[in-house]
CSV table of C-alpha atoms in Angstrom, one decimal:
chain,number,residue,atom,x,y,z
V,17,MET,CA,9.7,54.7,-21.5
V,18,SER,CA,7.1,52.9,-23.0
V,19,ARG,CA,4.6,55.6,-23.0
V,20,ARG,CA,4.1,56.4,-26.9
V,21,ALA,CA,1.5,58.7,-29.3
V,22,LEU,CA,-1.5,56.7,-30.1
V,23,SER,CA,-0.5,54.9,-33.7
V,24,ASP,CA,-1.1,56.7,-37.3
V,25,ASN,CA,-3.4,53.8,-38.4
V,26,LEU,CA,-6.9,54.7,-38.5
V,27,ASP,CA,-8.1,51.3,-37.1
V,28,GLU,CA,-6.3,51.6,-34.3
V,29,GLN,CA,-7.6,55.2,-33.8
V,30,ARG,CA,-11.2,54.5,-34.1
V,31,ARG,CA,-11.0,51.1,-31.9
V,32,ALA,CA,-9.1,53.4,-29.0
V,33,MET,CA,-11.6,56.4,-29.7
V,34,ALA,CA,-15.0,54.1,-29.7
V,35,MET,CA,-13.3,52.5,-26.4
V,36,MET,CA,-13.1,56.4,-24.8
V,37,ARG,CA,-16.5,56.6,-25.1
V,38,ARG,CA,-17.7,53.4,-24.0
V,39,ALA,CA,-16.1,54.2,-21.1
V,40,LEU,CA,-17.2,57.7,-20.2
V,41,GLY,CA,-20.8,56.4,-20.7
V,42,LEU,CA,-20.1,54.2,-18.2
V,43,ALA,CA,-18.7,57.3,-16.4
V,44,SER,CA,-21.4,59.2,-16.9
V,45,GLN,CA,-23.8,57.2,-14.9
V,46,THR,CA,-21.8,58.1,-11.6
V,47,GLN,CA,-22.0,60.9,-9.4
V,48,PRO,CA,-19.0,60.4,-7.3
V,49,HIS,CA,-18.1,63.7,-6.2
V,50,PRO,CA,-15.4,64.4,-4.7
V,51,ASN,CA,-13.7,61.9,-6.6
V,52,PRO,CA,-14.0,62.0,-10.4
V,53,GLN,CA,-16.2,60.2,-12.5
V,54,VAL,CA,-14.2,57.9,-14.2
V,55,GLY,CA,-15.1,54.9,-16.1
V,56,ALA,CA,-12.6,51.7,-17.5
V,57,VAL,CA,-13.2,49.0,-20.2
V,58,VAL,CA,-10.7,45.9,-20.4
V,59,VAL,CA,-10.4,44.6,-24.2
V,60,SER,CA,-8.8,40.8,-25.1
V,61,HIS,CA,-8.4,39.8,-28.4
V,62,GLY,CA,-10.7,42.7,-30.1
V,63,ALA,CA,-13.7,41.7,-27.5
V,64,VAL,CA,-14.9,43.4,-24.3
V,65,VAL,CA,-14.4,41.7,-21.5
V,66,GLY,CA,-14.5,43.8,-18.4
V,67,GLU,CA,-15.8,47.2,-17.5
V,68,GLY,CA,-16.5,49.5,-14.5
V,69,ALA,CA,-16.9,53.0,-13.2
V,70,HIS,CA,-16.5,54.6,-10.0
V,71,ALA,CA,-19.7,54.9,-8.1
V,72,ALA,CA,-19.3,56.9,-4.5
V,73,PRO,CA,-16.3,57.7,-2.3
V,74,GLY,CA,-14.7,54.7,-0.6
V,75,GLU,CA,-16.2,52.2,-3.3
V,76,PRO,CA,-13.7,50.5,-5.9
V,77,HIS,CA,-12.5,52.1,-8.5
V,78,ALA,CA,-13.7,52.5,-12.1
V,79,GLU,CA,-9.9,50.2,-13.2
V,80,VAL,CA,-10.7,47.5,-10.3
V,81,LEU,CA,-14.4,46.9,-11.3
V,82,ALA,CA,-13.1,46.1,-14.6
V,83,LEU,CA,-10.3,43.9,-13.7
V,84,GLU,CA,-12.5,42.1,-11.7
V,85,ALA,CA,-15.6,41.7,-14.2
V,86,ALA,CA,-12.5,40.1,-16.8
V,87,GLY,CA,-11.1,37.9,-14.4
V,88,THR,CA,-7.7,36.1,-15.8
V,89,ARG,CA,-8.8,37.4,-19.3
V,90,ALA,CA,-7.1,40.8,-18.0
V,91,ARG,CA,-3.9,39.3,-18.8
V,92,GLY,CA,-2.0,41.4,-21.8
V,93,ALA,CA,-5.9,43.2,-22.2
V,94,THR,CA,-5.7,46.8,-22.7
V,95,VAL,CA,-7.3,48.5,-20.9
V,96,TYR,CA,-9.2,51.9,-21.8
V,97,VAL,CA,-9.4,54.5,-18.7
V,98,THR,CA,-11.0,57.6,-18.8
V,99,LEU,CA,-8.3,59.2,-16.2
V,100,GLU,CA,-5.2,58.5,-15.1
V,101,PRO,CA,-5.1,55.6,-12.5
V,102,CYS,CA,-4.3,56.4,-9.0
V,103,SER,CA,-1.2,55.7,-7.5
V,104,HIS,CA,-1.6,56.5,-4.0
V,105,ASP,CA,-3.1,54.6,-1.0
V,106,GLY,CA,-6.6,56.6,-0.3
V,107,ARG,CA,-9.9,54.9,0.9
V,108,THR,CA,-9.3,52.5,-1.6
V,109,PRO,CA,-6.0,50.6,-2.8
V,110,PRO,CA,-4.0,52.5,-5.8
V,111,CYS,CA,-4.8,51.5,-9.0
V,112,THR,CA,-1.4,51.1,-10.6
V,113,ASP,CA,-1.1,48.2,-8.2
V,114,ALA,CA,-4.3,46.4,-8.9
V,115,LEU,CA,-3.4,46.9,-12.9
V,116,VAL,CA,0.5,45.5,-12.7
V,117,GLY,CA,-1.0,42.7,-10.9
V,118,ALA,CA,-3.6,42.0,-13.1
V,119,GLY,CA,-0.5,41.9,-16.2
V,120,VAL,CA,-2.7,44.0,-18.6
V,121,ALA,CA,-0.1,44.6,-21.4
V,122,ALA,CA,-1.2,48.7,-22.5
V,123,VAL,CA,-3.1,51.5,-20.4
V,124,ILE,CA,-4.7,53.9,-22.3
V,125,VAL,CA,-5.7,57.0,-20.6
V,126,GLY,CA,-8.3,59.8,-21.8
V,127,ALA,CA,-6.7,62.4,-19.3
V,128,ARG,CA,-3.8,63.2,-17.1
V,129,ASP,CA,-5.2,63.8,-13.0
V,130,PRO,CA,-5.0,67.0,-12.3
V,131,ASP,CA,-4.8,65.5,-8.6
V,132,GLU,CA,-1.4,67.0,-6.8
V,133,ARG,CA,-1.4,63.0,-5.2
V,134,VAL,CA,-1.6,61.6,-8.9
V,135,ARG,CA,-0.4,64.4,-11.3
V,136,GLY,CA,1.5,62.0,-13.6
V,137,GLU,CA,2.8,59.9,-10.8
V,138,GLY,CA,-0.1,57.0,-12.0
V,139,ILE,CA,1.5,57.1,-15.5
V,140,ARG,CA,4.9,56.9,-14.1
V,141,THR,CA,4.3,54.0,-12.2
V,142,LEU,CA,2.8,52.0,-14.9
V,143,GLU,CA,5.8,52.9,-17.6
V,144,GLU,CA,8.0,51.4,-14.4
V,145,ALA,CA,6.2,48.5,-14.4
V,146,GLY,CA,6.8,48.0,-18.4
V,147,ILE,CA,2.8,48.5,-19.2
V,148,GLU,CA,2.6,50.7,-22.3
V,149,VAL,CA,1.0,54.1,-21.7
V,150,ILE,CA,-0.7,56.3,-24.2
V,151,ALA,CA,-2.6,59.3,-23.0
V,152,GLY,CA,-4.6,62.3,-24.4
V,153,VAL,CA,-6.8,60.3,-25.9
V,154,LEU,CA,-9.6,62.3,-26.4
V,155,GLU,CA,-9.1,64.6,-23.6
V,156,ASP,CA,-11.2,67.2,-24.0
V,157,GLU,CA,-14.0,64.7,-24.2
V,158,VAL,CA,-13.3,63.9,-21.0
V,159,VAL,CA,-12.9,66.7,-19.1
V,160,ALA,CA,-15.8,68.9,-20.4
V,161,ALA,CA,-17.6,65.5,-19.4
V,162,ASP,CA,-16.7,66.4,-15.9
V,163,PRO,CA,-15.9,70.0,-16.2
V,164,GLY,CA,-16.3,70.4,-12.2
V,165,TYR,CA,-13.9,67.8,-10.7
V,166,PHE,CA,-11.0,69.2,-13.6
V,167,HIS,CA,-11.7,73.1,-12.4
V,168,HIS,CA,-11.6,72.3,-8.5
V,169,ARG,CA,-8.4,70.2,-8.5
V,170,HIS,CA,-6.9,73.0,-10.6
V,171,THR,CA,-8.4,75.7,-8.2
V,172,GLY,CA,-9.3,74.2,-5.2
V,173,LEU,CA,-12.9,76.2,-5.9
V,174,PRO,CA,-16.1,74.8,-7.0
V,175,LEU,CA,-17.3,75.3,-10.8
V,176,VAL,CA,-19.8,77.9,-10.3
V,177,THR,CA,-22.6,78.2,-13.1
V,178,LEU,CA,-25.3,81.2,-12.8
V,179,LYS,CA,-28.7,80.0,-13.9
V,180,LEU,CA,-31.0,82.4,-14.8
V,181,ALA,CA,-34.7,82.3,-16.7
V,182,THR,CA,-36.3,85.5,-18.2
V,183,THR,CA,-38.5,86.7,-20.6
V,184,LEU,CA,-37.4,87.9,-24.0
V,185,ASP,CA,-36.7,91.1,-22.7
V,186,GLY,CA,-34.6,90.3,-19.9
V,187,GLN,CA,-37.4,89.8,-16.8
V,188,ILE,CA,-36.8,87.1,-14.2
V,189,ALA,CA,-40.4,88.6,-12.6
V,190,ALA,CA,-43.4,90.9,-13.0
V,191,ALA,CA,-43.4,94.3,-11.1
V,192,ASP,CA,-45.5,92.4,-8.2
V,193,ARG,CA,-43.0,89.4,-8.0
V,194,THR,CA,-44.7,86.7,-9.9
V,195,SER,CA,-42.9,84.7,-11.6
V,196,LYS,CA,-44.4,81.4,-12.1
V,197,TRP,CA,-43.5,80.4,-14.5
V,198,ILE,CA,-41.9,82.4,-16.7
V,199,THR,CA,-40.2,79.4,-18.6
V,200,SER,CA,-41.9,76.4,-20.1
V,201,GLU,CA,-42.5,73.0,-18.5
V,202,GLU,CA,-39.6,71.4,-20.8
V,203,ALA,CA,-36.9,74.0,-19.6
V,204,ARG,CA,-38.0,73.5,-16.2
V,205,GLU,CA,-37.2,70.0,-16.3
V,206,ASP,CA,-34.0,70.7,-18.1
V,207,ALA,CA,-33.2,72.8,-15.3
V,208,HIS,CA,-34.0,70.1,-13.0
V,209,ARG,CA,-31.7,68.0,-14.8
V,210,MET,CA,-28.8,70.6,-14.4
V,211,ARG,CA,-29.3,70.1,-10.3
V,212,ALA,CA,-29.1,66.8,-10.8
V,213,ALA,CA,-25.2,67.2,-12.5
V,214,ALA,CA,-23.9,70.0,-9.6
V,215,ASP,CA,-23.1,69.4,-5.8
V,216,VAL,CA,-24.7,72.4,-4.3
V,217,ILE,CA,-27.7,74.7,-5.3
V,218,VAL,CA,-27.2,77.9,-3.9
V,219,VAL,CA,-29.6,81.1,-3.3
V,220,GLY,CA,-30.0,84.3,-1.5
V,221,ALA,CA,-32.2,84.4,1.8
V,222,GLY,CA,-34.2,86.7,-0.9
V,223,THR,CA,-35.2,83.3,-2.6
V,224,VAL,CA,-36.0,81.1,0.4
V,225,ILE,CA,-38.4,84.1,1.7
V,226,ASP,CA,-40.2,84.8,-1.4
V,227,ASP,CA,-40.2,81.6,-2.8
V,228,ASP,CA,-40.0,78.9,-0.4
V,229,PRO,CA,-37.9,76.4,-2.4
V,230,ARG,CA,-37.1,73.3,-1.5
V,231,LEU,CA,-34.1,73.2,-4.2
V,232,ASP,CA,-33.8,69.6,-4.5
V,233,VAL,CA,-34.2,67.4,-8.4
V,234,ARG,CA,-38.0,66.7,-9.0
V,235,LEU,CA,-37.6,64.4,-12.0
V,236,PRO,CA,-39.5,61.7,-13.2
V,237,GLY,CA,-38.3,58.9,-11.4
V,238,TYR,CA,-35.2,59.7,-10.7
V,239,SER,CA,-33.6,58.4,-7.5
V,240,GLY,CA,-30.2,59.8,-7.6
V,241,ARG,CA,-28.1,61.7,-5.5
V,242,GLN,CA,-30.1,65.2,-4.4
V,243,PRO,CA,-27.8,68.0,-4.2
V,244,ARG,CA,-27.4,70.6,-0.9
V,245,PRO,CA,-29.0,73.2,-0.3
V,246,VAL,CA,-26.7,76.3,0.4
V,247,VAL,CA,-28.1,79.5,1.8
V,248,ILE,CA,-26.1,83.0,1.1
V,249,ALA,CA,-28.3,84.1,4.2
V,250,GLY,CA,-26.5,87.9,4.6
V,251,SER,CA,-27.9,89.4,7.7
V,252,ARG,CA,-31.6,88.3,7.1
V,253,ASP,CA,-33.2,85.8,9.2
V,254,LEU,CA,-34.8,82.8,7.5
V,255,PRO,CA,-37.9,81.7,8.4
V,256,GLN,CA,-38.4,78.4,11.1
V,257,SER,CA,-40.9,76.6,8.3
V,258,ALA,CA,-38.8,76.8,5.6
V,259,ALA,CA,-39.0,73.9,3.2
V,260,ILE,CA,-35.5,73.6,2.8
V,261,LEU,CA,-34.6,73.2,6.4
V,262,GLY,CA,-35.9,70.0,5.7
V,263,ARG,CA,-33.2,69.1,3.3
V,264,ASP,CA,-30.2,69.7,5.3
V,265,PRO,CA,-28.7,73.1,4.2
V,266,LEU,CA,-25.6,74.7,4.8
V,267,VAL,CA,-26.0,78.6,6.1
V,268,PHE,CA,-23.7,81.1,5.5
V,269,THR,CA,-24.3,84.4,7.1
V,270,PRO,CA,-22.4,87.2,9.1
V,271,ARG,CA,-23.6,85.9,12.7
V,272,PRO,CA,-24.9,83.0,14.0
V,273,LEU,CA,-29.2,82.2,13.5
V,274,GLU,CA,-31.5,80.8,15.3
V,275,LEU,CA,-31.9,78.0,12.8
V,276,PRO,CA,-31.9,73.9,13.1
V,277,CYS,CA,-29.4,73.7,10.3
V,278,GLU,CA,-25.8,73.6,9.8
V,279,GLN,CA,-24.2,77.6,9.8
V,280,VAL,CA,-20.5,78.7,9.0
V,281,VAL,CA,-19.9,82.3,9.6
V,282,VAL,CA,-18.2,84.6,6.9
V,283,GLY,CA,-18.6,87.7,7.7
V,284,GLY,CA,-17.9,90.4,5.3
V,285,ASP,CA,-18.5,94.0,4.5
V,286,GLY,CA,-22.7,94.4,5.7
V,287,GLY,CA,-22.7,90.8,4.5
V,288,VAL,CA,-21.2,87.2,4.2
V,289,ASP,CA,-17.7,87.4,2.8
V,290,LEU,CA,-18.7,85.8,-0.4
V,291,ALA,CA,-14.8,84.8,-1.4
V,292,GLY,CA,-14.6,83.5,2.0
V,293,ALA,CA,-17.9,81.0,1.2
V,294,MET,CA,-16.3,79.9,-2.3
V,295,LYS,CA,-13.1,79.2,-0.5
V,296,GLU,CA,-15.4,76.4,2.6
V,297,LEU,CA,-17.1,75.0,-0.7
V,298,GLY,CA,-14.0,73.9,-2.3
V,299,ALA,CA,-12.7,72.8,0.9
V,300,ARG,CA,-15.7,71.0,1.7
V,301,GLY,CA,-15.1,69.1,-1.9
V,302,TYR,CA,-18.1,70.6,-3.0
V,303,VAL,CA,-16.8,70.5,-6.9
V,304,SER,CA,-20.0,72.3,-8.6
V,305,ALA,CA,-22.0,74.6,-7.8
V,306,LEU,CA,-25.3,76.1,-9.4
V,307,VAL,CA,-26.3,79.7,-8.2
V,308,GLU,CA,-30.3,80.0,-8.6
V,309,GLY,CA,-31.1,83.6,-7.4
V,310,GLY,CA,-32.1,86.0,-6.5
V,311,ALA,CA,-30.9,89.4,-8.3
V,312,GLY,CA,-29.2,90.4,-5.4
V,313,LEU,CA,-26.8,87.2,-4.9
V,314,ALA,CA,-26.4,87.0,-8.9
V,315,LYS,CA,-25.1,90.6,-8.7
V,316,SER,CA,-22.8,89.9,-6.1
V,317,MET,CA,-21.3,86.8,-7.4
V,318,ILE,CA,-20.7,88.1,-11.0
V,319,ASP,CA,-19.1,91.5,-9.5
V,320,GLY,CA,-16.9,89.2,-7.2
V,321,GLY,CA,-15.8,87.1,-10.2
V,322,PHE,CA,-17.0,84.2,-8.7
V,323,VAL,CA,-18.9,83.0,-11.7
V,324,ASP,CA,-17.6,80.8,-13.7
V,325,GLN,CA,-20.4,80.1,-16.2
V,326,VAL,CA,-23.8,81.3,-17.3
V,327,VAL,CA,-26.7,79.4,-18.4
V,328,LEU,CA,-29.4,81.7,-19.4
V,329,TYR,CA,-33.0,80.5,-20.6
V,330,LEU,CA,-34.9,82.8,-22.6
V,331,ALA,CA,-38.6,82.3,-22.1
V,332,ALA,CA,-41.2,82.9,-25.3
V,333,LYS,CA,-42.5,85.4,-23.5
V,334,LEU,CA,-42.2,89.4,-24.0
V,335,GLY,CA,-42.8,91.2,-20.4
V,336,GLY,CA,-43.2,94.2,-22.5
V,337,GLY,CA,-42.6,96.7,-19.5
V,338,ARG,CA,-40.2,96.8,-16.4
V,339,GLY,CA,-40.4,93.9,-13.7
V,340,LEU,CA,-37.5,92.9,-12.4
V,341,GLY,CA,-34.3,92.3,-14.4
V,342,ALA,CA,-31.6,89.4,-13.8
V,343,PHE,CA,-28.9,91.3,-11.5
V,344,GLU,CA,-30.4,93.9,-9.5
V,345,GLY,CA,-28.3,97.4,-9.3
V,346,THR,CA,-27.9,99.8,-12.4
V,347,PHE,CA,-25.9,99.3,-15.8
V,348,ALA,CA,-24.1,102.2,-15.6
V,349,THR,CA,-22.0,102.6,-19.2
V,350,ILE,CA,-21.2,99.8,-21.9
V,351,THR,CA,-17.9,99.8,-20.4
V,352,ASP,CA,-19.3,97.4,-17.4
V,353,ALA,CA,-20.8,95.3,-20.0
V,354,ARG,CA,-18.4,91.6,-19.0
V,355,PRO,CA,-17.7,89.7,-21.9
V,356,VAL,CA,-18.5,86.4,-22.4
V,357,GLU,CA,-18.1,83.2,-24.8
V,358,ILE,CA,-21.5,81.7,-26.0
V,359,LEU,CA,-21.0,78.1,-26.0
V,360,ALA,CA,-24.3,76.6,-27.1
V,361,VAL,CA,-27.5,77.5,-28.0
V,362,HIS,CA,-30.5,75.1,-28.1
V,363,GLN,CA,-33.9,75.4,-28.2
V,364,VAL,CA,-36.0,73.3,-25.5
V,365,GLY,CA,-39.7,73.1,-25.8
V,366,PRO,CA,-40.5,76.7,-27.0
V,367,ASP,CA,-37.3,78.7,-25.3
V,368,LEU,CA,-33.9,78.9,-25.6
V,369,LYS,CA,-31.5,78.0,-23.5
V,370,ILE,CA,-27.9,79.6,-23.7
V,371,GLU,CA,-24.9,78.2,-22.4
V,372,THR,CA,-21.8,80.9,-22.0
V,373,LYS,CA,-18.7,81.3,-20.2
V,374,VAL,CA,-17.4,83.9,-18.1
V,375,VAL,CA,-14.3,85.5,-19.9
V,376,THR,CA,-11.3,86.7,-17.1
């Protein structure tokens, strides 16, 4: 076996981490879901001679692009890649074949691939070909950069983030249901960056009826992929004039509706079977879902245990009275409170953004 741990040599460690972060930077510019974000850098005699990132399903993988850029300089080189190279035939040939064929001497891997078609087979194939492999360099950073992919491959479900925006005293809207704008322009722009990173945006029928959202990414100069709108319609009819219908929404409903869009019937007790809806999203290859409202859907998602993360924007405003809370229903007793792990707190314009993980 040629695999080994990263050397105790500090210069080698720093070089490996620097190159892996360079590969991560390349990967972060792509949105290839349901495939993973992957970046690769080829280094020969201390110089970068090729690099690449996987852009979309069916397109060349990061290792192949980096090797093509390096050409003959790849022979004897070291390849830094954020994710374990694939060893199976899919839409593209195995990356392990490309690495072996190029004659590279070593492959430094960020994270092992949890996909059942890989799961160590890529590393084993390289080792059997006599290529030195070092795995686990900045693994936590690689996983954190594309958490939906890793969650989906482990569970078969999308990573679900519930986004809430409230006044400091917890109101998502005034009593007359007005809510534009609770948060600042800076916070709303930040929320659009969250949309850009998501595969689907999920809302309830009430949000469609009351707000008529498009659920698209509206950032200055943005030309990337748009997330697909998903509506949990329940038994309520949606307006034929809804703006969302122009964006190819996926509607989950307990009964067929008269709508010009794709529908999935997943009936539950009095409404949509949310477990069935989440499984369907995962089966379709959607690895990250951003839930944006409203209070009824937020309550159902939390109660059902479908939320993995909560991002709360606390506006620099006080409602000063009872309007509409973030969740429908009654908070009956303190033991009903759900623990969360606070991961980060940022100031965004005048507002606060609190990122949390739901503790299960």
